[in-house]
Structure formats: C-alpha cells, structure tokens
Amino acid sequence: MASNVPIESNYDRESELKAFDDSKSGVKGFVDAGLTKIPRFFHHPRSIINEPKSSTLQTQVDIPIIDLKETNVRAKIVENVRYAAENWGFFQIINHGIPQRVLDEMIDGARGFHEMETEEKIKYYSRDYQKKFSYTSNFRLFTSDAATWSDTFMSVMAPQPPQPEELPPICRNIITEYSDQIMKLGFTLLELLSEALGLKPDHLKSLGCGQGLFILGHYYPPCPEPELTFGANYHTDSGFLTIVLQDSLGGLQVLHQKQWVNVSPLPGALVLITNNKFKSVHHRVLAQKRIPRISVAAFLRPFHEGIEPVVYRPIKELVSEENPCVYKDTSLDEFVRVQKNAEGTSGLAPFKLDP
C-alpha cells in the first residue's frame, strides 16, 4: 500500500525507526518527553485517515451481545452465536463467568506494567517473540507502511506457561489467574461454535483450536495528533478465536457493511473463522488525545511442536458439492508467516482458492 504522505528528500525513515526501537521506551516514551508533534513514520496515508471515523449506520445497528447466563436456553444461545458469527464475525459476551474483580485487576495489571519506570520496563523489551514474555512497540515496525500509536506486552500462557520469575511482578499473578479464566471461557465458546456449525460440542476442541493461548496487553498513550495515525491499523487476527477485554475509554471499531462501527466497551469480544461460514472481521483502534486506553487481547489458537507440520484444512463436515472448499490446506507455520505481511488486508486472502 503506497503512502500519500509527502516525503522530504532528506528524511531518513530507517534511521528514525532504528532510533525509536533502540530507545526501548516505546510510544509512551514520546508522551513522557512532552512530544507535541508525532514523528513522520506514524503518519498514515491520507486516503485512510480521511475515511469517516464512525459509521452513518451507528444509530441503526446493534452489535450482537451474547448472554451466557446458565438459565438461558442452550439452543437459543447457540442460535445467537451462529447469527453473530455468520453476519458480524464479532460479538460481545455478558454473564461469561469471569468475576469483575479479575477483569478490573487485569486492566490495572496491564496499565501498571506500561506505566512502570522506564528503566525497569526496558528489561523486557525485545523483538524475540519466542520468549515467554516480552514488551515492544509495533510488531511490524520495520515492515509496515506506518507505525501505530501503541505499546504492547505479549505473554505465551498455554500450553506451556512461563515460570513465575519470567513474568513481571507487577502483573504476574493476575496474568496467570486471567489466563486460567479465559481458557475456561474459551472452551465454552468452542463448544457453542461447534454446535452453531452443526457439529458435536467437542469438535473444535478435538481439533486443537484452543490448545495455545497468548495474551497481548495493549497500551494506547494519549496522542498529540490523533488525526494523523491510529492506535491499531485495520486488520484481522491470525488466531482461531480472540477475546478482547477493554477499559471504559472505547476506540475499538469493527467493519460492518463496509462502514466502521464503534464497539462500546463490554467485558469481552470474539473474532473467528471457519471455511468462510463464519466471518473474520476487520477491526482497528482509533488514536485519542485524552487519556491512555488499555485493552487485553487473549488469542486461542492451535499449537504444535514437532518435526512434521500439522496440516489444517476446512472442516470436512462443512464441505459438500453445494458448499465446496473456499480455502486451501495450510500449516500453522505457513499461516503465521503470511500474517506478518498481511497488515491492512485479509490474512486469509492468500489461502483462498480460485472460484
């Protein structure tokens, strides 16, 4: 995607990117330094920036809300999940069983980490994503067309969680507790999704769709020029299922009927795909000028370690002459590798079969 931002002949983008990365202080470091103009490498193309920030549909649509209250009829919950997944690829969850205390402490833990003293925080700064816990700013800093106004920590929590000493003390206990709760909720959602697809409740779990879990703790500092950048560029997720906890500030948007719709904060949000039957929704986060925004994204995904790669393909029970395969077979390694170059586009597009 070519940028429409004019570039001065003496502008050395690579040097600026390297200096930013070498500082290890992230976007928050700019804010702490009192920056009033954002660096050029955060500027996004005018064609994207000038898009309407919210939809004219906003007052006409309601983002699906799934109530998991145990007293509700199971068949009705399954039907609501099917409708939301097919038509939105996204829904919010209430009465999910995770105590409010845990949600609040997870937000506080993420905030606490990102607002630690820089000297302490930079000990965790790394672009080695094989580590159990690391912190960075912009996973695609050196490959994307424009950086986004956010910092992130990442923790791999399943199937092989980190040792306690690998996690920062300020959020160690709550990441562990939150991950345990998310895994339980994730398996419940996999059952509901399986039934929504007309499969047995344990089908998706048996395929290993919830074996792996990693947690991203996003921090979106106040931006002096939010009209020039994003907190997160539009994208789809590479995991099987994503559950997002956001604070009360808002800023998350999903693309629905080719228009951006604001997602008012609720405890959880879900993104999923299966052979084009369920949508994988594009979403983004707006940069804001007021106060820091916190969100915690939990990604459930397959996990495999071994010599022979596991091949993933459309679920055979969902394929027929009337509903042929839409995507080709792939391995998890290949899928993740392709995602690294998929910013601003659908990560599934390279795997789509010709009609």
mmCIF file of C-alpha atoms in Angstrom:
data_model
loop_
_atom_site.group_PDB
_atom_site.id
_atom_site.type_symbol
_atom_site.label_atom_id
_atom_site.label_comp_id
_atom_site.label_asym_id
_atom_site.label_seq_id
_atom_site.Cartn_x
_atom_site.Cartn_y
_atom_site.Cartn_z
ATOM 1 C CA MET A 1 0.000 0.000 0.000
ATOM 2 C CA ALA A 2 1.665 3.207 -1.107
ATOM 3 C CA SER A 3 1.624 6.134 1.277
ATOM 4 C CA ASN A 4 0.260 9.512 0.184
ATOM 5 C CA VAL A 5 2.299 11.309 2.840
ATOM 6 C CA PRO A 6 4.848 13.612 1.162
ATOM 7 C CA ILE A 7 8.407 12.625 1.999
ATOM 8 C CA GLU A 8 11.205 15.151 2.198
ATOM 9 C CA SER A 9 14.360 14.234 0.282
ATOM 10 C CA ASN A 10 16.455 14.375 3.455
ATOM 11 C CA TYR A 11 14.065 12.264 5.541
ATOM 12 C CA ASP A 12 15.841 9.129 6.786
ATOM 13 C CA ARG A 13 12.963 6.886 7.846
ATOM 14 C CA GLU A 14 15.104 3.839 8.596
ATOM 15 C CA SER A 15 17.328 5.805 10.965
ATOM 16 C CA GLU A 16 14.305 7.209 12.801
ATOM 17 C CA LEU A 17 12.788 3.746 13.146
ATOM 18 C CA LYS A 18 16.047 2.319 14.470
ATOM 19 C CA ALA A 19 16.479 5.163 16.957
ATOM 20 C CA PHE A 20 12.935 4.655 18.205
ATOM 21 C CA ASP A 21 13.430 0.911 18.557
ATOM 22 C CA ASP A 22 16.827 1.315 20.240
ATOM 23 C CA SER A 23 15.324 3.649 22.852
ATOM 24 C CA LYS A 24 13.156 0.739 24.087
ATOM 25 C CA SER A 25 10.839 3.305 25.681
ATOM 26 C CA GLY A 26 8.010 2.829 23.205
ATOM 27 C CA VAL A 27 5.368 5.355 22.243
ATOM 28 C CA LYS A 28 4.883 6.183 25.910
ATOM 29 C CA GLY A 29 8.447 7.496 25.915
ATOM 30 C CA PHE A 30 7.409 10.193 23.438
ATOM 31 C CA VAL A 31 4.497 11.199 25.653
ATOM 32 C CA ASP A 32 6.692 11.262 28.767
ATOM 33 C CA ALA A 33 9.109 13.548 26.887
ATOM 34 C CA GLY A 34 6.306 16.025 26.165
ATOM 35 C CA LEU A 35 6.180 15.467 22.414
ATOM 36 C CA THR A 36 3.682 17.777 20.665
ATOM 37 C CA LYS A 37 4.157 16.544 17.065
ATOM 38 C CA ILE A 38 4.228 12.844 16.210
ATOM 39 C CA PRO A 39 7.182 11.556 14.128
ATOM 40 C CA ARG A 40 6.574 11.158 10.412
ATOM 41 C CA PHE A 41 6.780 7.376 10.491
ATOM 42 C CA PHE A 42 3.490 7.331 12.438
ATOM 43 C CA HIS A 43 1.669 9.235 9.677
ATOM 44 C CA HIS A 44 -0.872 7.109 7.805
ATOM 45 C CA PRO A 45 -1.947 7.685 4.190
ATOM 46 C CA ARG A 46 -4.481 10.460 3.765
ATOM 47 C CA SER A 47 -6.773 8.086 1.876
ATOM 48 C CA ILE A 48 -7.190 6.038 5.069
ATOM 49 C CA ILE A 49 -7.031 8.851 7.586
ATOM 50 C CA ASN A 50 -9.752 10.778 5.735
ATOM 51 C CA GLU A 51 -12.226 7.872 5.932
ATOM 52 C CA PRO A 52 -15.210 8.619 8.193
ATOM 53 C CA LYS A 53 -14.203 7.694 11.757
ATOM 54 C CA SER A 54 -17.600 6.213 12.525
ATOM 55 C CA SER A 55 -20.486 4.840 10.541
ATOM 56 C CA THR A 56 -23.692 6.506 9.460
ATOM 57 C CA LEU A 57 -25.179 3.127 10.455
ATOM 58 C CA GLN A 58 -24.174 3.717 14.075
ATOM 59 C CA THR A 59 -27.654 4.628 15.296
ATOM 60 C CA GLN A 60 -29.270 1.878 13.202
ATOM 61 C CA VAL A 61 -27.300 -1.227 14.230
ATOM 62 C CA ASP A 62 -26.715 -3.075 17.451
ATOM 63 C CA ILE A 63 -23.559 -5.134 17.798
ATOM 64 C CA PRO A 64 -24.651 -8.644 18.861
ATOM 65 C CA ILE A 65 -24.480 -9.354 22.594
ATOM 66 C CA ILE A 66 -24.435 -12.994 23.694
ATOM 67 C CA ASP A 67 -25.757 -13.687 27.190
ATOM 68 C CA LEU A 68 -24.167 -16.866 28.584
ATOM 69 C CA LYS A 69 -26.332 -16.913 31.694
ATOM 70 C CA GLU A 70 -26.817 -20.559 32.693
ATOM 71 C CA THR A 71 -30.582 -20.203 32.950
ATOM 72 C CA ASN A 72 -30.843 -19.294 29.262
ATOM 73 C CA VAL A 73 -31.939 -21.989 26.823
ATOM 74 C CA ARG A 74 -28.849 -23.582 25.246
ATOM 75 C CA ALA A 75 -30.391 -23.798 21.778
ATOM 76 C CA LYS A 76 -31.167 -20.071 21.859
ATOM 77 C CA ILE A 77 -27.588 -19.213 22.852
ATOM 78 C CA VAL A 78 -26.260 -21.407 20.029
ATOM 79 C CA GLU A 79 -28.588 -19.743 17.517
ATOM 80 C CA ASN A 80 -27.480 -16.261 18.684
ATOM 81 C CA VAL A 81 -23.824 -17.291 18.340
ATOM 82 C CA ARG A 82 -24.457 -18.646 14.826
ATOM 83 C CA TYR A 83 -26.189 -15.449 13.707
ATOM 84 C CA ALA A 84 -23.492 -13.177 15.159
ATOM 85 C CA ALA A 85 -20.614 -15.240 13.766
ATOM 86 C CA GLU A 86 -22.105 -15.502 10.285
ATOM 87 C CA ASN A 87 -23.275 -11.900 9.965
ATOM 88 C CA TRP A 88 -20.727 -9.986 12.030
ATOM 89 C CA GLY A 89 -17.783 -12.257 12.824
ATOM 90 C CA PHE A 90 -17.815 -10.419 16.120
ATOM 91 C CA PHE A 91 -19.899 -10.325 19.251
ATOM 92 C CA GLN A 92 -19.762 -9.221 22.865
ATOM 93 C CA ILE A 93 -20.283 -11.549 25.807
ATOM 94 C CA ILE A 94 -22.071 -10.921 29.093
ATOM 95 C CA ASN A 95 -22.577 -13.236 32.081
ATOM 96 C CA HIS A 96 -19.472 -15.124 30.974
ATOM 97 C CA GLY A 97 -18.463 -16.262 34.439
ATOM 98 C CA ILE A 98 -15.239 -14.255 34.853
ATOM 99 C CA PRO A 99 -15.537 -12.177 38.041
ATOM 100 C CA GLN A 100 -15.478 -8.396 37.623
ATOM 101 C CA ARG A 101 -12.595 -8.274 40.094
ATOM 102 C CA VAL A 102 -10.454 -10.344 37.724
ATOM 103 C CA LEU A 103 -11.329 -8.120 34.753
ATOM 104 C CA ASP A 104 -10.527 -4.949 36.692
ATOM 105 C CA GLU A 105 -7.259 -6.336 38.020
ATOM 106 C CA MET A 106 -6.192 -7.436 34.536
ATOM 107 C CA ILE A 107 -6.734 -3.922 33.198
ATOM 108 C CA ASP A 108 -4.874 -2.497 36.206
ATOM 109 C CA GLY A 109 -2.064 -5.019 35.725
ATOM 110 C CA ALA A 110 -1.626 -4.059 32.066
ATOM 111 C CA ARG A 111 -1.684 -0.384 32.959
ATOM 112 C CA GLY A 112 0.743 -0.945 35.814
ATOM 113 C CA PHE A 113 3.265 -2.666 33.567
ATOM 114 C CA HIS A 114 3.208 0.013 30.872
ATOM 115 C CA GLU A 115 3.417 2.818 33.422
ATOM 116 C CA MET A 116 6.388 1.323 35.273
ATOM 117 C CA GLU A 117 9.610 3.307 35.447
ATOM 118 C CA THR A 118 11.259 3.111 32.024
ATOM 119 C CA GLU A 119 14.495 1.710 33.472
ATOM 120 C CA GLU A 120 12.590 -1.279 34.830
ATOM 121 C CA LYS A 121 10.303 -1.774 31.852
ATOM 122 C CA ILE A 122 13.023 -1.818 29.183
ATOM 123 C CA LYS A 123 14.427 -5.019 30.717
ATOM 124 C CA TYR A 124 11.540 -6.777 28.987
ATOM 125 C CA TYR A 125 11.854 -5.003 25.619
ATOM 126 C CA SER A 126 12.533 -7.490 22.816
ATOM 127 C CA ARG A 127 11.630 -8.472 19.265
ATOM 128 C CA ASP A 128 12.374 -12.106 20.018
ATOM 129 C CA TYR A 129 8.815 -13.414 20.027
ATOM 130 C CA GLN A 130 9.942 -16.864 21.107
ATOM 131 C CA LYS A 131 10.262 -15.506 24.631
ATOM 132 C CA LYS A 132 7.504 -16.349 27.090
ATOM 133 C CA PHE A 133 7.095 -12.670 27.966
ATOM 134 C CA SER A 134 8.245 -9.590 26.096
ATOM 135 C CA TYR A 135 7.294 -5.986 25.527
ATOM 136 C CA THR A 136 7.653 -3.971 22.334
ATOM 137 C CA SER A 137 6.084 -1.241 20.247
ATOM 138 C CA ASN A 138 4.679 -2.162 16.836
ATOM 139 C CA PHE A 139 5.273 -5.788 15.875
ATOM 140 C CA ARG A 140 5.718 -4.727 12.225
ATOM 141 C CA LEU A 141 7.689 -1.553 12.931
ATOM 142 C CA PHE A 142 10.214 -2.122 10.136
ATOM 143 C CA THR A 143 7.856 -3.623 7.560
ATOM 144 C CA SER A 144 4.558 -1.710 7.810
ATOM 145 C CA ASP A 145 3.868 1.446 5.836
ATOM 146 C CA ALA A 146 3.151 3.406 9.007
ATOM 147 C CA ALA A 147 3.592 2.755 12.711
ATOM 148 C CA THR A 148 0.678 2.849 15.159
ATOM 149 C CA TRP A 149 0.416 4.767 18.416
ATOM 150 C CA SER A 150 0.615 1.859 20.878
ATOM 151 C CA ASP A 151 2.895 -0.309 23.024
ATOM 152 C CA THR A 152 2.253 -3.981 23.770
ATOM 153 C CA PHE A 153 3.392 -6.771 26.024
ATOM 154 C CA MET A 154 2.983 -10.380 24.935
ATOM 155 C CA SER A 155 2.843 -13.441 27.166
ATOM 156 C CA VAL A 156 2.588 -17.046 25.952
ATOM 157 C CA MET A 157 0.362 -18.733 28.555
ATOM 158 C CA ALA A 158 -0.527 -22.159 27.070
ATOM 159 C CA PRO A 159 0.148 -24.951 26.582
ATOM 160 C CA GLN A 160 3.480 -24.293 28.290
ATOM 161 C CA PRO A 161 3.101 -21.280 30.609
ATOM 162 C CA PRO A 162 6.110 -19.236 31.709
ATOM 163 C CA GLN A 163 7.814 -19.767 35.019
ATOM 164 C CA PRO A 164 6.649 -17.196 37.605
ATOM 165 C CA GLU A 165 10.020 -15.451 37.551
ATOM 166 C CA GLU A 166 9.664 -14.861 33.791
ATOM 167 C CA LEU A 167 6.647 -12.605 34.381
ATOM 168 C CA PRO A 168 6.907 -9.038 35.744
ATOM 169 C CA PRO A 169 5.958 -8.934 39.449
ATOM 170 C CA ILE A 170 3.504 -6.084 38.858
ATOM 171 C CA CYS A 171 1.181 -8.250 36.736
ATOM 172 C CA ARG A 172 2.426 -11.793 37.418
ATOM 173 C CA ASN A 173 -0.451 -13.119 39.494
ATOM 174 C CA ILE A 174 -3.271 -11.528 37.534
ATOM 175 C CA ILE A 175 -1.999 -12.680 34.121
ATOM 176 C CA THR A 176 -1.957 -16.231 35.440
ATOM 177 C CA GLU A 177 -5.417 -16.000 37.000
ATOM 178 C CA TYR A 178 -6.912 -14.227 33.995
ATOM 179 C CA SER A 179 -5.447 -16.806 31.612
ATOM 180 C CA ASP A 180 -6.992 -19.663 33.602
ATOM 181 C CA GLN A 181 -10.382 -17.968 33.420
ATOM 182 C CA ILE A 182 -10.032 -17.214 29.701
ATOM 183 C CA MET A 183 -9.171 -20.836 28.890
ATOM 184 C CA LYS A 184 -12.357 -21.993 30.615
ATOM 185 C CA LEU A 185 -14.425 -19.416 28.742
ATOM 186 C CA GLY A 186 -12.636 -20.272 25.510
ATOM 187 C CA PHE A 187 -13.585 -23.937 25.744
ATOM 188 C CA THR A 188 -17.201 -22.938 26.393
ATOM 189 C CA LEU A 189 -17.146 -20.764 23.281
ATOM 190 C CA LEU A 190 -15.576 -23.535 21.208
ATOM 191 C CA GLU A 191 -18.471 -25.800 22.227
ATOM 192 C CA LEU A 192 -21.019 -23.162 21.242
ATOM 193 C CA LEU A 193 -19.286 -22.517 17.933
ATOM 194 C CA SER A 194 -19.137 -26.239 17.209
ATOM 195 C CA GLU A 195 -22.873 -26.571 17.816
ATOM 196 C CA ALA A 196 -23.529 -23.424 15.771
ATOM 197 C CA LEU A 197 -21.787 -25.180 12.883
ATOM 198 C CA GLY A 198 -23.974 -28.259 13.336
ATOM 199 C CA LEU A 199 -21.091 -30.279 14.814
ATOM 200 C CA LYS A 200 -20.670 -32.132 18.092
ATOM 201 C CA PRO A 201 -19.834 -29.829 21.034
ATOM 202 C CA ASP A 202 -16.270 -31.137 21.379
ATOM 203 C CA HIS A 203 -15.422 -30.954 17.654
ATOM 204 C CA LEU A 204 -13.357 -27.756 17.569
ATOM 205 C CA LYS A 205 -11.640 -28.591 20.844
ATOM 206 C CA SER A 206 -10.701 -32.016 19.486
ATOM 207 C CA LEU A 207 -9.038 -30.300 16.508
ATOM 208 C CA GLY A 208 -6.774 -28.431 18.944
ATOM 209 C CA CYS A 209 -8.286 -24.999 18.252
ATOM 210 C CA GLY A 210 -7.850 -23.980 21.894
ATOM 211 C CA GLN A 211 -4.522 -25.601 22.752
ATOM 212 C CA GLY A 212 -2.479 -22.418 22.665
ATOM 213 C CA LEU A 213 -3.098 -19.120 24.425
ATOM 214 C CA PHE A 214 -1.193 -15.894 24.290
ATOM 215 C CA ILE A 215 -2.077 -12.614 25.926
ATOM 216 C CA LEU A 216 -1.406 -9.166 24.498
ATOM 217 C CA GLY A 217 -1.604 -6.175 26.838
ATOM 218 C CA HIS A 218 -2.055 -3.057 24.686
ATOM 219 C CA TYR A 219 -1.348 0.472 25.893
ATOM 220 C CA TYR A 220 -2.507 3.395 23.744
ATOM 221 C CA PRO A 221 -0.997 6.611 25.162
ATOM 222 C CA PRO A 222 -2.638 9.988 24.555
ATOM 223 C CA CYS A 223 -1.707 11.133 21.058
ATOM 224 C CA PRO A 224 -0.973 14.833 20.345
ATOM 225 C CA GLU A 225 -2.097 14.411 16.718
ATOM 226 C CA PRO A 226 -4.677 11.588 16.625
ATOM 227 C CA GLU A 227 -5.926 12.772 13.248
ATOM 228 C CA LEU A 228 -2.676 11.555 11.639
ATOM 229 C CA THR A 229 -2.402 7.996 12.938
ATOM 230 C CA PHE A 230 -4.153 5.001 14.509
ATOM 231 C CA GLY A 231 -3.842 3.073 17.743
ATOM 232 C CA ALA A 232 -4.095 -0.108 15.644
ATOM 233 C CA ASN A 233 -4.367 -0.243 11.864
ATOM 234 C CA TYR A 234 -7.248 -2.217 10.373
ATOM 235 C CA HIS A 235 -6.557 -5.952 10.346
ATOM 236 C CA THR A 236 -7.909 -9.414 11.033
ATOM 237 C CA ASP A 237 -6.460 -11.715 13.696
ATOM 238 C CA SER A 238 -4.381 -14.817 12.989
ATOM 239 C CA GLY A 239 -5.603 -16.910 15.935
ATOM 240 C CA PHE A 240 -8.702 -19.080 15.882
ATOM 241 C CA LEU A 241 -10.587 -17.066 18.455
ATOM 242 C CA THR A 242 -9.895 -13.712 20.114
ATOM 243 C CA ILE A 243 -11.410 -12.431 23.348
ATOM 244 C CA VAL A 244 -10.818 -8.741 23.995
ATOM 245 C CA LEU A 245 -11.128 -7.000 27.345
ATOM 246 C CA GLN A 246 -11.161 -3.217 27.019
ATOM 247 C CA ASP A 247 -11.342 -0.396 29.506
ATOM 248 C CA SER A 248 -14.134 2.181 29.547
ATOM 249 C CA LEU A 249 -12.499 4.603 27.114
ATOM 250 C CA GLY A 250 -13.574 2.977 23.848
ATOM 251 C CA GLY A 251 -11.907 3.401 20.464
ATOM 252 C CA LEU A 252 -12.297 -0.129 19.083
ATOM 253 C CA GLN A 253 -14.146 -0.289 15.759
ATOM 254 C CA VAL A 254 -15.294 -3.155 13.517
ATOM 255 C CA LEU A 255 -16.014 -3.050 9.804
ATOM 256 C CA HIS A 256 -19.651 -3.911 9.101
ATOM 257 C CA GLN A 257 -21.386 -3.463 5.748
ATOM 258 C CA LYS A 258 -18.302 -1.530 4.556
ATOM 259 C CA GLN A 259 -18.623 1.033 7.331
ATOM 260 C CA TRP A 260 -16.819 1.418 10.664
ATOM 261 C CA VAL A 261 -18.924 0.834 13.752
ATOM 262 C CA ASN A 262 -17.878 1.791 17.285
ATOM 263 C CA VAL A 263 -17.755 -1.018 19.846
ATOM 264 C CA SER A 264 -18.937 0.301 23.203
ATOM 265 C CA PRO A 265 -16.881 -1.292 25.998
ATOM 266 C CA LEU A 266 -18.169 -4.588 27.415
ATOM 267 C CA PRO A 267 -16.239 -7.378 29.166
ATOM 268 C CA GLY A 268 -15.398 -9.496 26.113
ATOM 269 C CA ALA A 269 -15.317 -9.617 22.319
ATOM 270 C CA LEU A 270 -14.804 -12.507 19.903
ATOM 271 C CA VAL A 271 -13.378 -12.952 16.375
ATOM 272 C CA LEU A 272 -13.496 -16.274 14.481
ATOM 273 C CA ILE A 273 -13.415 -18.054 11.076
ATOM 274 C CA THR A 274 -14.373 -21.465 9.585
ATOM 275 C CA ASN A 275 -14.185 -22.041 5.824
ATOM 276 C CA ASN A 276 -15.846 -18.693 5.150
ATOM 277 C CA LYS A 277 -19.020 -19.774 7.030
ATOM 278 C CA PHE A 278 -18.104 -17.522 9.947
ATOM 279 C CA LYS A 279 -16.597 -14.109 9.297
ATOM 280 C CA SER A 280 -13.133 -12.934 10.318
ATOM 281 C CA VAL A 281 -13.886 -9.294 10.924
ATOM 282 C CA HIS A 282 -11.602 -6.354 10.157
ATOM 283 C CA HIS A 283 -11.127 -4.132 13.179
ATOM 284 C CA ARG A 284 -8.998 -1.180 14.242
ATOM 285 C CA VAL A 285 -8.379 1.194 17.159
ATOM 286 C CA LEU A 286 -8.534 4.976 16.867
ATOM 287 C CA ALA A 287 -5.819 7.132 18.387
ATOM 288 C CA GLN A 288 -7.157 9.515 21.035
ATOM 289 C CA LYS A 289 -5.948 12.711 22.649
ATOM 290 C CA ARG A 290 -7.381 12.389 26.156
ATOM 291 C CA ILE A 291 -6.060 9.647 28.412
ATOM 292 C CA PRO A 292 -4.341 6.259 27.943
ATOM 293 C CA ARG A 293 -6.507 3.413 26.645
ATOM 294 C CA ILE A 294 -5.913 -0.152 27.867
ATOM 295 C CA SER A 295 -7.037 -3.399 26.279
ATOM 296 C CA VAL A 296 -6.073 -7.030 26.776
ATOM 297 C CA ALA A 297 -6.469 -9.454 23.868
ATOM 298 C CA ALA A 298 -6.465 -13.203 24.504
ATOM 299 C CA PHE A 299 -5.788 -15.365 21.433
ATOM 300 C CA LEU A 300 -6.794 -19.029 21.436
ATOM 301 C CA ARG A 301 -5.039 -20.923 18.684
ATOM 302 C CA PRO A 302 -3.767 -24.342 17.664
ATOM 303 C CA PHE A 303 -0.359 -25.320 18.976
ATOM 304 C CA HIS A 304 2.052 -27.830 17.567
ATOM 305 C CA GLU A 305 5.687 -28.636 18.224
ATOM 306 C CA GLY A 306 7.270 -31.441 16.260
ATOM 307 C CA ILE A 307 9.192 -32.429 13.173
ATOM 308 C CA GLU A 308 6.193 -32.907 10.910
ATOM 309 C CA PRO A 309 3.936 -29.851 10.450
ATOM 310 C CA VAL A 310 0.227 -30.374 11.080
ATOM 311 C CA VAL A 311 -1.914 -29.602 8.030
ATOM 312 C CA TYR A 312 -5.083 -27.591 8.597
ATOM 313 C CA ARG A 313 -7.950 -27.654 6.148
ATOM 314 C CA PRO A 314 -11.659 -26.739 6.026
ATOM 315 C CA ILE A 315 -13.739 -28.918 8.352
ATOM 316 C CA LYS A 316 -14.824 -31.896 6.254
ATOM 317 C CA GLU A 317 -18.314 -31.996 7.783
ATOM 318 C CA LEU A 318 -18.915 -28.498 6.404
ATOM 319 C CA VAL A 319 -17.730 -29.251 2.859
ATOM 320 C CA SER A 320 -20.004 -30.592 0.115
ATOM 321 C CA GLU A 321 -20.747 -30.108 -3.584
ATOM 322 C CA GLU A 322 -23.084 -27.274 -2.640
ATOM 323 C CA ASN A 323 -20.539 -25.813 -0.183
ATOM 324 C CA PRO A 324 -17.086 -26.554 -1.656
ATOM 325 C CA CYS A 325 -13.764 -25.675 -0.024
ATOM 326 C CA VAL A 326 -13.045 -21.961 -0.088
ATOM 327 C CA TYR A 327 -9.505 -22.133 1.340
ATOM 328 C CA LYS A 328 -6.583 -24.409 0.534
ATOM 329 C CA ASP A 329 -4.780 -26.613 3.044
ATOM 330 C CA THR A 330 -2.001 -24.948 5.042
ATOM 331 C CA SER A 331 0.247 -25.472 8.029
ATOM 332 C CA LEU A 332 0.208 -23.292 11.137
ATOM 333 C CA ASP A 333 3.754 -22.118 10.417
ATOM 334 C CA GLU A 334 2.834 -21.035 6.889
ATOM 335 C CA PHE A 335 -0.306 -19.278 8.071
ATOM 336 C CA VAL A 336 1.545 -17.283 10.761
ATOM 337 C CA ARG A 337 4.332 -16.402 8.318
ATOM 338 C CA VAL A 338 1.843 -14.977 5.815
ATOM 339 C CA GLN A 339 0.174 -12.902 8.543
ATOM 340 C CA LYS A 340 3.381 -10.948 9.049
ATOM 341 C CA ASN A 341 2.814 -9.311 5.663
ATOM 342 C CA ALA A 342 -0.962 -9.032 5.872
ATOM 343 C CA GLU A 343 -1.380 -5.703 7.665
ATOM 344 C CA GLY A 344 -4.307 -3.754 6.243
ATOM 345 C CA THR A 345 -5.550 -6.744 4.223
ATOM 346 C CA SER A 346 -7.295 -10.011 4.928
ATOM 347 C CA GLY A 347 -4.837 -12.581 6.232
ATOM 348 C CA LEU A 348 -6.951 -15.273 4.584
ATOM 349 C CA ALA A 349 -6.739 -13.864 1.055
ATOM 350 C CA PRO A 350 -3.504 -15.692 0.094
ATOM 351 C CA PHE A 351 -5.118 -19.040 1.000
ATOM 352 C CA LYS A 352 -8.328 -18.546 -0.938
ATOM 353 C CA LEU A 353 -8.951 -20.965 -3.772
ATOM 354 C CA ASP A 354 -9.881 -19.678 -7.216
ATOM 355 C CA PRO A 355 -13.640 -19.942 -7.844
#
